[in-house]
Amino acid sequence: MLRSLTGIRRMSKLSTVIKELEAFAPTVFAEKWDNVGLLIEPYRKEGAEEHTVNRILLTNDLTEPVMKEAIEKQAELIISYHPPIFKPLTKITQNHWKERVVSACLANSIALYSPHTAWDKVVGGVNDWLAKVLVMKSIKPLVQEVGALPGNGSGRLVETNVPIGQLINRLQEHIENCVHVAYAVGHTGSTVIHTVGICAGSGASLLRDVQADLIITGEMSHHELLDFQHRGTTVLLCNHSNSERGFLREFQPKLNIMLDGSCQIFVSEKDKDPLVTLTRTSAAGDAPVATQQTN
């Protein structure tokens, strides 16, 4: 299903796209508390043809600016890493942004699919993308997925050999954003680390009992940071979605191959982390200024 000589693409059925997404990362991998898979299917009359997909928008979060972008790009399917429908909706009105997003999908016949923790666990998924910042001697899941092939599971534990300062620089380049550092007691930028625990997003609960020189995750609480510091583990925080978003650029060409080039696939230009890091200028009394930040 490649482009024809006239440049016209053949569309894919929604079920075909979902089948490929499931083949890449089965939703049975997702955590029990998660809400993944096809969340919105456009209405069709009885006997009507199945919803077809020509344009797909990839996003980390389906916010209202991203929803507007999807409509402007005439997407028939949004793949949102985080499920915008998580807790059950009791109504769909215009009073809350999540309800408006759902309403807009229905009004514009846009399907919505969310993979979330299924993408975290699968080989070649979000955590493996985040681990690419390291020169790895070995890599394995922190928790192996039951019944799955080796390599599929929650988080990652990596053996490496790199100074903390060098890793910080590489991580900032990899996520194209700022990194927050909590040095372990006795660690400095020149300390060489050999084991790294990784969990994209909010990883403190998964990483709590991991014995590692350093961990990389998106966010954690103040007291969790103190506990890691005093256990001899340096922590690198990327902000929650900045530890995940870059995977979409890697997944875009992969999905194109999976679908034999039958769909146009866009990575959202409006999707961004809600937090912006500000730094103070050197002059006393100057107002904080935003650091350079790319999302």
Short mmCIF file of C-alpha atoms in Angstrom, two decimals, residues 141 144 166 195 252 293:
data_model
loop_
_atom_site.label_atom_id
_atom_site.label_comp_id
_atom_site.label_asym_id
_atom_site.label_seq_id
_atom_site.Cartn_x
_atom_site.Cartn_y
_atom_site.Cartn_z
CA PRO A 141 13.52 -5.03 32.58
CA GLN A 144 9.86 -9.10 33.50
CA GLN A 166 28.78 13.25 30.87
CA THR A 195 24.26 0.73 37.14
CA GLN A 252 6.68 7.84 13.57
CA GLN A 293 13.40 24.78 25.87
#
